[in-house]
mmCIF file of C-alpha atoms and ligand atoms in Angstrom:
data_model
loop_
_atom_site.group_PDB
_atom_site.id
_atom_site.type_symbol
_atom_site.label_atom_id
_atom_site.label_comp_id
_atom_site.label_asym_id
_atom_site.label_seq_id
_atom_site.Cartn_x
_atom_site.Cartn_y
_atom_site.Cartn_z
ATOM 1 C CA MET A 157 44.650 156.963 128.400
ATOM 2 C CA ASP A 158 42.876 154.987 125.351
ATOM 3 C CA ILE A 159 43.471 151.362 125.981
ATOM 4 C CA ILE A 160 42.896 150.003 128.606
ATOM 5 C CA VAL A 161 43.765 146.359 129.332
ATOM 6 C CA LEU A 162 41.814 143.877 131.778
ATOM 7 C CA LYS A 163 42.731 140.018 132.849
ATOM 8 C CA GLN A 164 41.202 137.379 131.822
ATOM 9 C CA SER A 165 39.776 137.120 134.903
ATOM 10 C CA THR A 166 38.194 140.538 135.623
ATOM 11 C CA SER A 167 33.928 140.045 135.963
ATOM 12 C CA GLN A 168 31.665 142.238 134.215
ATOM 13 C CA ASP A 169 30.396 144.573 137.167
ATOM 14 C CA SER A 170 33.760 145.544 137.399
ATOM 15 C CA ILE A 171 34.058 146.071 133.704
ATOM 16 C CA ASP A 172 30.641 148.144 133.987
ATOM 17 C CA ASN A 173 32.267 150.433 137.035
ATOM 18 C CA LEU A 174 34.756 151.438 134.604
ATOM 19 C CA VAL A 175 32.763 152.669 131.507
ATOM 20 C CA LYS A 176 30.905 154.019 134.097
ATOM 21 C CA LYS A 177 34.297 155.664 134.641
ATOM 22 C CA VAL A 178 34.890 156.382 130.755
ATOM 23 C CA GLU A 179 31.782 157.559 129.965
ATOM 24 C CA SER A 180 30.956 160.173 133.099
ATOM 25 C CA LYS A 181 33.560 162.297 131.136
ATOM 26 C CA GLY A 182 32.232 162.408 128.097
ATOM 27 C CA LEU A 183 33.884 160.018 126.254
ATOM 28 C CA THR A 184 32.470 155.948 124.733
ATOM 29 C CA VAL A 185 33.978 153.113 125.194
ATOM 30 C CA ASN A 186 34.577 149.544 122.548
ATOM 31 C CA ILE A 187 35.485 146.810 124.446
ATOM 32 C CA SER A 188 37.076 144.123 122.571
ATOM 33 C CA LYS A 189 37.405 140.295 123.558
ATOM 34 C CA GLY A 190 39.802 138.665 122.729
ATOM 35 C CA THR A 191 40.640 135.068 122.830
ATOM 36 C CA GLU A 192 43.624 135.940 125.689
ATOM 37 C CA ARG A 193 42.660 140.004 126.546
ATOM 38 C CA THR A 194 39.683 142.053 126.743
ATOM 39 C CA VAL A 195 40.392 145.479 125.788
ATOM 40 C CA ILE A 196 38.701 148.838 126.195
ATOM 41 C CA GLY A 197 39.528 151.188 123.737
ATOM 42 C CA VAL A 198 38.452 154.717 125.044
ATOM 43 C CA ILE A 199 37.209 156.465 122.238
ATOM 44 C CA GLY A 200 37.224 160.663 122.664
ATOM 45 C CA ASP A 201 39.530 163.665 123.869
ATOM 46 C CA THR A 202 41.036 160.898 126.736
ATOM 47 C CA SER A 203 43.409 164.033 127.693
ATOM 48 C CA LYS A 204 40.104 165.049 129.702
ATOM 49 C CA PHE A 205 41.935 162.073 132.003
ATOM 50 C CA SER A 206 44.425 163.500 134.260
ATOM 51 C CA ASP A 207 47.851 161.398 135.229
ATOM 52 C CA ASP A 208 46.930 160.809 138.981
ATOM 53 C CA GLU A 209 43.069 159.393 137.380
ATOM 54 C CA VAL A 210 44.629 157.446 135.094
ATOM 55 C CA ASN A 211 47.013 155.919 138.107
ATOM 56 C CA ALA A 212 43.204 155.369 139.719
ATOM 57 C CA ILE A 213 42.331 153.295 137.207
ATOM 58 C CA ARG A 214 45.611 152.071 136.513
ATOM 59 C CA SER A 215 44.944 150.162 140.601
ATOM 60 C CA MET A 216 41.567 149.582 140.154
ATOM 61 C CA HIS A 217 40.072 145.452 140.586
ATOM 62 C CA GLY A 218 40.599 143.334 137.227
ATOM 63 C CA VAL A 219 42.764 146.032 135.639
ATOM 64 C CA GLU A 220 46.252 144.624 134.225
ATOM 65 C CA ASP A 221 47.392 147.939 132.532
ATOM 66 C CA VAL A 222 46.322 150.786 130.886
ATOM 67 C CA MET A 223 47.742 152.560 128.098
ATOM 68 C CA ARG A 224 48.229 156.002 126.241
ATOM 69 C CA ILE A 225 48.690 155.621 122.689
ATOM 70 C CA VAL A 226 50.601 158.291 121.506
ATOM 71 C CA LYS A 227 49.330 157.383 117.835
ATOM 72 C CA PRO A 228 46.598 159.093 116.658
ATOM 73 C CA TYR A 229 44.478 155.936 115.653
ATOM 74 C CA LYS A 230 42.829 153.481 118.291
ATOM 75 C CA LEU A 231 40.780 151.198 116.637
ATOM 76 C CA ALA A 232 42.431 151.116 113.798
ATOM 77 C CA SER A 233 46.125 150.411 115.769
ATOM 78 C CA ARG A 234 47.350 146.929 116.774
ATOM 79 C CA ASP A 235 48.045 147.858 120.219
ATOM 80 C CA PHE A 236 43.872 147.718 120.148
ATOM 81 C CA LYS A 237 43.517 144.312 118.824
ATOM 82 C CA LYS A 238 46.548 142.135 118.775
ATOM 83 C CA GLU A 239 44.928 139.732 115.987
ATOM 84 C CA ASN A 240 44.769 140.264 112.518
ATOM 85 C CA THR A 241 41.139 141.185 111.440
ATOM 86 C CA VAL A 242 39.875 138.798 109.005
ATOM 87 C CA ILE A 243 36.556 139.714 107.600
ATOM 88 C CA ASP A 244 34.384 137.156 105.568
ATOM 89 C CA VAL A 245 31.808 138.096 102.722
ATOM 90 C CA ARG A 246 29.960 135.369 101.650
ATOM 91 C CA GLY A 247 31.725 132.954 103.468
ATOM 92 C CA ILE A 248 35.014 134.267 100.986
ATOM 93 C CA LYS A 249 37.963 135.238 103.692
ATOM 94 C CA ILE A 250 39.748 138.589 103.275
ATOM 95 C CA GLY A 251 42.372 138.279 105.768
ATOM 96 C CA GLY A 252 43.481 134.903 106.350
ATOM 97 C CA ASN A 253 45.814 132.333 104.655
ATOM 98 C CA LYS A 254 44.308 132.751 101.261
ATOM 99 C CA VAL A 255 44.675 135.504 98.907
ATOM 100 C CA PRO A 256 41.440 136.291 97.273
ATOM 101 C CA VAL A 257 41.996 137.859 93.586
ATOM 102 C CA ILE A 258 38.852 140.450 93.238
ATOM 103 C CA ALA A 259 38.648 141.370 89.201
ATOM 104 C CA GLY A 260 37.047 143.214 86.740
ATOM 105 C CA PRO A 261 36.640 145.899 84.053
ATOM 106 C CA CYS A 262 36.657 149.481 85.570
ATOM 107 C CA ALA A 263 33.809 150.690 84.623
ATOM 108 C CA ILE A 264 30.919 147.983 84.152
ATOM 109 C CA GLU A 265 29.966 149.364 80.218
ATOM 110 C CA GLY A 266 26.848 147.034 79.772
ATOM 111 C CA ARG A 267 25.347 143.212 81.064
ATOM 112 C CA ASP A 268 26.753 140.806 78.247
ATOM 113 C CA ILE A 269 30.252 142.548 78.270
ATOM 114 C CA LEU A 270 30.026 142.389 82.541
ATOM 115 C CA ILE A 271 28.626 138.839 82.768
ATOM 116 C CA THR A 272 31.867 137.346 80.103
ATOM 117 C CA ILE A 273 34.273 139.042 82.052
ATOM 118 C CA ALA A 274 33.084 137.510 85.087
ATOM 119 C CA GLN A 275 32.859 134.079 83.485
ATOM 120 C CA LEU A 276 36.416 134.088 82.523
ATOM 121 C CA VAL A 277 37.911 136.104 85.219
ATOM 122 C CA LYS A 278 35.946 132.859 87.711
ATOM 123 C CA GLN A 279 37.213 130.709 85.518
ATOM 124 C CA ALA A 280 40.681 132.067 86.531
ATOM 125 C CA GLY A 281 40.577 131.423 89.550
ATOM 126 C CA ALA A 282 38.732 135.394 91.220
ATOM 127 C CA SER A 283 37.224 135.387 94.019
ATOM 128 C CA PHE A 284 35.452 138.702 93.711
ATOM 129 C CA ILE A 285 33.518 140.729 90.591
ATOM 130 C CA ARG A 286 34.580 144.673 90.445
ATOM 131 C CA GLY A 287 33.097 147.373 88.280
ATOM 132 C CA GLY A 288 32.374 150.925 88.728
ATOM 133 C CA ALA A 289 28.731 152.059 88.714
ATOM 134 C CA TYR A 290 29.313 155.430 89.581
ATOM 135 C CA LYS A 291 32.603 156.876 88.792
ATOM 136 C CA PRO A 292 34.987 159.575 89.621
ATOM 137 C CA ARG A 293 35.897 160.764 86.454
ATOM 138 C CA THR A 294 38.329 163.661 85.796
ATOM 139 C CA SER A 295 36.765 165.521 83.214
ATOM 140 C CA PRO A 296 32.522 165.858 83.660
ATOM 141 C CA TYR A 297 31.761 164.886 79.948
ATOM 142 C CA THR A 298 33.332 161.195 80.466
ATOM 143 C CA PHE A 299 31.768 157.986 80.926
ATOM 144 C CA GLN A 300 30.380 158.706 84.752
ATOM 145 C CA GLY A 301 29.378 155.173 85.062
ATOM 146 C CA MET A 302 25.940 153.332 84.315
ATOM 147 C CA GLY A 303 24.750 154.042 88.011
ATOM 148 C CA GLU A 304 21.806 151.604 89.061
ATOM 149 C CA GLU A 305 21.286 150.146 86.238
ATOM 150 C CA GLY A 306 25.101 148.564 86.325
ATOM 151 C CA LEU A 307 24.528 147.821 89.432
ATOM 152 C CA GLU A 308 21.576 145.649 88.563
ATOM 153 C CA ILE A 309 24.421 144.001 86.038
ATOM 154 C CA LEU A 310 27.259 143.249 88.654
ATOM 155 C CA ALA A 311 24.251 141.652 90.870
ATOM 156 C CA GLU A 312 23.477 139.356 87.942
ATOM 157 C CA ALA A 313 26.910 138.989 87.212
ATOM 158 C CA ARG A 314 27.072 137.727 91.138
ATOM 159 C CA GLU A 315 24.292 135.467 91.090
ATOM 160 C CA LYS A 316 26.088 133.637 87.721
ATOM 161 C CA THR A 317 29.153 132.983 88.697
ATOM 162 C CA GLY A 318 28.605 132.785 93.287
ATOM 163 C CA MET A 319 31.393 135.919 92.987
ATOM 164 C CA PRO A 320 30.750 138.168 95.870
ATOM 165 C CA ILE A 321 30.089 142.299 94.151
ATOM 166 C CA VAL A 322 33.254 145.072 95.093
ATOM 167 C CA THR A 323 31.631 148.566 93.723
ATOM 168 C CA GLU A 324 32.868 152.081 94.103
ATOM 169 C CA LEU A 325 30.451 154.538 96.515
ATOM 170 C CA MET A 326 30.785 158.251 95.706
ATOM 171 C CA ASP A 327 28.038 160.284 97.006
ATOM 172 C CA PRO A 328 25.857 159.074 100.193
ATOM 173 C CA ARG A 329 22.746 159.662 98.997
ATOM 174 C CA ASP A 330 23.564 156.857 97.047
ATOM 175 C CA LEU A 331 24.730 154.522 99.927
ATOM 176 C CA PRO A 332 20.361 152.973 99.670
ATOM 177 C CA THR A 333 20.968 152.011 96.536
ATOM 178 C CA MET A 334 23.995 150.191 96.966
ATOM 179 C CA LEU A 335 22.970 148.842 99.987
ATOM 180 C CA LYS A 336 20.529 146.518 98.175
ATOM 181 C CA TYR A 337 23.521 145.203 95.787
ATOM 182 C CA THR A 338 26.965 145.453 96.451
ATOM 183 C CA ASP A 339 28.840 143.223 99.280
ATOM 184 C CA ILE A 340 32.095 145.264 99.601
ATOM 185 C CA ILE A 341 31.268 149.164 99.464
ATOM 186 C CA GLN A 342 34.500 150.337 97.229
ATOM 187 C CA ILE A 343 35.804 154.263 99.136
ATOM 188 C CA GLY A 344 38.028 156.127 95.972
ATOM 189 C CA THR A 345 41.241 157.368 96.343
ATOM 190 C CA ARG A 346 39.340 160.335 95.430
ATOM 191 C CA ASN A 347 37.042 160.592 98.879
ATOM 192 C CA MET A 348 39.359 158.846 101.422
ATOM 193 C CA GLN A 349 39.130 162.474 103.394
ATOM 194 C CA ASN A 350 35.790 162.622 102.068
ATOM 195 C CA PHE A 351 34.714 162.946 106.171
ATOM 196 C CA ARG A 352 31.242 162.591 105.831
ATOM 197 C CA LEU A 353 30.957 159.666 103.688
ATOM 198 C CA LEU A 354 33.417 158.201 105.409
ATOM 199 C CA LEU A 355 30.815 158.378 108.328
ATOM 200 C CA GLU A 356 27.896 157.411 106.544
ATOM 201 C CA VAL A 357 29.826 154.423 105.599
ATOM 202 C CA GLY A 358 30.959 153.922 108.883
ATOM 203 C CA SER A 359 27.120 153.369 110.435
ATOM 204 C CA CYS A 360 26.111 150.689 107.765
ATOM 205 C CA ASP A 361 27.011 146.795 108.044
ATOM 206 C CA LYS A 362 29.069 146.335 104.892
ATOM 207 C CA PRO A 363 32.610 145.993 104.263
ATOM 208 C CA ILE A 364 34.771 148.789 103.018
ATOM 209 C CA LEU A 365 37.324 148.900 100.786
ATOM 210 C CA LEU A 366 39.024 151.998 101.798
ATOM 211 C CA LYS A 367 41.684 153.409 98.754
ATOM 212 C CA ARG A 368 44.558 155.267 99.695
ATOM 213 C CA GLY A 369 44.311 158.908 98.649
ATOM 214 C CA LEU A 370 45.988 160.546 95.969
ATOM 215 C CA SER A 371 48.837 162.029 98.195
ATOM 216 C CA ALA A 372 47.798 160.266 100.914
ATOM 217 C CA THR A 373 50.684 159.973 104.641
ATOM 218 C CA ILE A 374 50.001 155.926 106.047
ATOM 219 C CA LYS A 375 48.639 158.440 108.918
ATOM 220 C CA GLU A 376 46.058 160.415 107.196
ATOM 221 C CA TRP A 377 45.151 157.176 105.508
ATOM 222 C CA LEU A 378 44.650 155.311 108.717
ATOM 223 C CA MET A 379 42.866 158.392 110.656
ATOM 224 C CA ALA A 380 40.455 157.419 107.848
ATOM 225 C CA ALA A 381 39.649 154.229 108.291
ATOM 226 C CA GLU A 382 39.495 155.806 112.023
ATOM 227 C CA TYR A 383 36.957 157.717 111.268
ATOM 228 C CA ILE A 384 34.083 154.250 109.368
ATOM 229 C CA MET A 385 35.274 152.820 112.816
ATOM 230 C CA SER A 386 34.723 155.304 114.842
ATOM 231 C CA ARG A 387 30.995 154.704 113.978
ATOM 232 C CA GLY A 388 30.679 150.956 114.648
ATOM 233 C CA ASN A 389 31.817 149.015 111.062
ATOM 234 C CA HIS A 390 35.611 147.729 111.900
ATOM 235 C CA ASN A 391 35.137 145.179 108.474
ATOM 236 C CA VAL A 392 37.974 148.339 106.683
ATOM 237 C CA ILE A 393 40.363 146.906 104.347
ATOM 238 C CA LEU A 394 42.911 149.325 103.623
ATOM 239 C CA CYS A 395 44.170 149.000 99.281
ATOM 240 C CA GLU A 396 47.466 150.696 98.423
ATOM 241 C CA ARG A 397 46.694 152.316 94.936
ATOM 242 C CA GLY A 398 49.365 153.862 94.026
ATOM 243 C CA ILE A 399 50.279 157.776 95.340
ATOM 244 C CA ARG A 400 51.843 160.987 93.528
ATOM 245 C CA THR A 401 55.154 161.539 93.436
ATOM 246 C CA PHE A 402 57.771 163.573 90.758
ATOM 247 C CA GLU A 403 57.571 160.136 88.050
ATOM 248 C CA THR A 404 55.111 160.126 85.407
ATOM 249 C CA THR A 405 56.204 157.426 83.388
ATOM 250 C CA THR A 406 53.655 155.551 85.301
ATOM 251 C CA ARG A 407 50.740 156.561 86.087
ATOM 252 C CA ASN A 408 51.608 156.458 90.161
ATOM 253 C CA THR A 409 54.038 155.413 92.597
ATOM 254 C CA LEU A 410 53.249 151.915 93.782
ATOM 255 C CA ASP A 411 54.538 151.952 98.084
ATOM 256 C CA LEU A 412 54.696 148.525 98.035
ATOM 257 C CA SER A 413 56.495 149.020 101.766
ATOM 258 C CA CYS A 414 53.356 149.629 102.818
ATOM 259 C CA VAL A 415 51.986 146.977 102.865
ATOM 260 C CA PRO A 416 54.873 145.065 105.665
ATOM 261 C CA LEU A 417 54.887 148.329 107.383
ATOM 262 C CA LEU A 418 50.661 147.956 108.014
ATOM 263 C CA LYS A 419 51.446 145.098 109.088
ATOM 264 C CA GLN A 420 52.875 146.391 111.706
ATOM 265 C CA LEU A 421 50.974 149.232 112.431
ATOM 266 C CA THR A 422 47.245 147.831 112.107
ATOM 267 C CA HIS A 423 45.488 144.624 112.699
ATOM 268 C CA LEU A 424 43.217 145.758 109.241
ATOM 269 C CA PRO A 425 43.903 143.612 106.348
ATOM 270 C CA ILE A 426 45.716 145.461 103.367
ATOM 271 C CA ILE A 427 44.809 144.617 99.535
ATOM 272 C CA VAL A 428 46.856 146.038 96.755
ATOM 273 C CA ASP A 429 45.738 147.576 92.870
ATOM 274 C CA PRO A 430 48.407 146.976 91.119
ATOM 275 C CA SER A 431 46.588 148.213 87.722
ATOM 276 C CA HIS A 432 45.464 151.756 89.691
ATOM 277 C CA ALA A 433 49.380 152.323 90.426
ATOM 278 C CA VAL A 434 51.386 151.406 87.288
ATOM 279 C CA GLY A 435 49.045 152.539 85.054
ATOM 280 C CA ARG A 436 50.793 149.946 82.151
ATOM 281 C CA TRP A 437 48.776 146.402 81.384
ATOM 282 C CA ASP A 438 52.213 145.310 80.599
ATOM 283 C CA LEU A 439 54.150 146.294 84.565
ATOM 284 C CA VAL A 440 50.428 144.514 86.956
ATOM 285 C CA PRO A 441 51.896 140.747 86.359
ATOM 286 C CA PRO A 442 55.413 141.798 88.091
ATOM 287 C CA MET A 443 53.676 143.780 90.313
ATOM 288 C CA SER A 444 51.607 141.543 91.870
ATOM 289 C CA LEU A 445 53.732 138.954 91.778
ATOM 290 C CA ALA A 446 55.738 141.236 93.794
ATOM 291 C CA ALA A 447 52.541 142.655 96.507
ATOM 292 C CA VAL A 448 52.009 138.835 97.169
ATOM 293 C CA ALA A 449 55.656 138.234 98.514
ATOM 294 C CA ALA A 450 55.249 141.228 100.342
ATOM 295 C CA GLY A 451 52.976 140.300 102.050
ATOM 296 C CA THR A 452 48.814 141.631 100.343
ATOM 297 C CA ASP A 453 46.246 140.285 101.641
ATOM 298 C CA GLY A 454 44.101 140.300 97.985
ATOM 299 C CA LEU A 455 45.069 141.803 95.044
ATOM 300 C CA ILE A 456 42.359 144.042 92.788
ATOM 301 C CA ILE A 457 43.491 143.871 89.102
ATOM 302 C CA GLU A 458 40.663 145.584 86.159
ATOM 303 C CA VAL A 459 40.532 143.146 83.120
ATOM 304 C CA HIS A 460 38.853 143.841 79.850
ATOM 305 C CA THR A 461 38.201 141.376 76.954
ATOM 306 C CA ASN A 462 38.737 144.416 74.399
ATOM 307 C CA PRO A 463 40.904 146.769 76.057
ATOM 308 C CA GLU A 464 41.405 149.221 73.134
ATOM 309 C CA GLU A 465 37.489 150.218 73.296
ATOM 310 C CA ALA A 466 36.845 150.160 77.382
ATOM 311 C CA PHE A 467 35.138 153.417 78.589
ATOM 312 C CA SER A 468 37.837 153.779 81.247
ATOM 313 C CA ASP A 469 41.416 152.795 81.688
ATOM 314 C CA GLY A 470 41.682 150.832 79.426
ATOM 315 C CA GLU A 471 45.493 150.479 78.981
ATOM 316 C CA GLN A 472 45.865 148.992 82.224
ATOM 317 C CA SER A 473 43.505 146.447 81.764
ATOM 318 C CA LEU A 474 44.464 143.033 81.250
ATOM 319 C CA LYS A 475 42.765 140.823 78.694
ATOM 320 C CA PRO A 476 41.435 137.599 80.641
ATOM 321 C CA GLU A 477 44.673 135.222 79.246
ATOM 322 C CA VAL A 478 47.034 137.741 80.614
ATOM 323 C CA PHE A 479 44.889 137.623 83.791
ATOM 324 C CA SER A 480 44.738 134.074 83.606
ATOM 325 C CA THR A 481 48.409 133.329 82.823
ATOM 326 C CA MET A 482 48.989 135.390 85.785
ATOM 327 C CA MET A 483 47.057 133.971 88.131
ATOM 328 C CA LYS A 484 49.042 130.627 88.170
ATOM 329 C CA GLN A 485 52.446 132.589 88.467
ATOM 330 C CA LEU A 486 51.333 133.865 91.908
ATOM 331 C CA LYS A 487 50.915 130.520 92.808
ATOM 332 C CA PRO A 488 54.533 129.332 93.655
ATOM 333 C CA ILE A 489 54.801 132.988 94.726
ATOM 334 C CA ALA A 490 51.706 132.893 97.279
ATOM 335 C CA ALA A 491 53.439 129.240 98.669
ATOM 336 C CA ALA A 492 56.936 131.099 98.851
ATOM 337 C CA VAL A 493 55.196 133.076 101.776
ATOM 338 C CA GLY A 494 53.279 130.758 103.734
ATOM 339 C CA ARG A 495 50.236 131.495 101.575
ATOM 340 C CA GLU A 496 47.924 129.907 99.224
ATOM 341 C CA ILE A 497 46.467 131.816 96.149
HETATM 342 C C1 PEP B 752 38.478 152.405 90.040
HETATM 343 O O1 PEP B 752 39.171 150.997 90.905
HETATM 344 O O2 PEP B 752 38.473 152.095 89.157
HETATM 345 C C2 PEP B 752 39.367 153.637 90.623
HETATM 346 C C3 PEP B 752 38.516 154.851 90.849
HETATM 347 O O3 PEP B 752 40.300 153.626 91.676
HETATM 348 P P1 PEP B 752 40.827 155.246 92.493
HETATM 349 O O4 PEP B 752 39.735 155.582 93.177
HETATM 350 O O5 PEP B 752 42.213 153.772 93.278
HETATM 351 O O6 PEP B 752 41.358 156.040 90.936
HETATM 352 MN MN1 MN B 753 39.625 152.165 86.986
#
């Protein structure tokens, strides 16, 4: 037994009774009060309940149904919560009808350049500024990011443009610093299964942008979201950023089918990062259009004023004017699928 669905009229006494029963087995509950029904999610090893005990709960006062979930993720599943999760970040909604665009350089490289890029992407219609202060680089000898100084620059860009910040956290030791600056914490592809890191960010109250692991299946990815949610933070945004396949012409392979598939499996918002998926700036606009057509809840795009000189990921970064043209092209595509950019 994993999910207990209650009738609308169920009294608080009956709910308390049920919770006590579950907790007596050493399990915990997560109660979600929706508009039409209240759902108790049972967290932990639910096999501790025998079939007879499950049937007894099913016949208790106020209980409409008891469901055993075969999927290993619960809090993240559509069975647990029917309504889409909409995450509000300083008044900008992720998961609603509008499709927000997060844009900015791969890494924060300096104050003036970041502020310039932020102003240009804002003018083009972006809603969030991105930029890494702690960079997960393949080589330890390349630029590793500006650290807290970079976060200060991001905060200044937010002040100047009004755009909230998205930036990556790699190490739980940097979390207290990160919390002072960022609005959304990005967990990068290389850390999708860094379970201790997931648990740490699960205990904070900032939304988490969870990138898909380099070779992660959809199930592994949702289990990573479940780790975060199991600690109480239910504001998780999934981000498809391409997966490793046999194909090497593009940096990764963009798995766009995961967008409509995840809409069935989970209530969490799903956004697409075409920049890291294709690794070539010229393919970013067409794949962004395709992502919006497929129903993405947002885009995250690398933009740089001088890609040739960028400290990282220049080859996949759009120049601001290309980004601006792409933003215009996205509008009719969004409208065609009942969304707005
Ligand atoms: C990034 O967003 O710059 C980044 C490093 O992304 P990923 O973790 O998807 O490679
Ligand atoms: Mn990058």
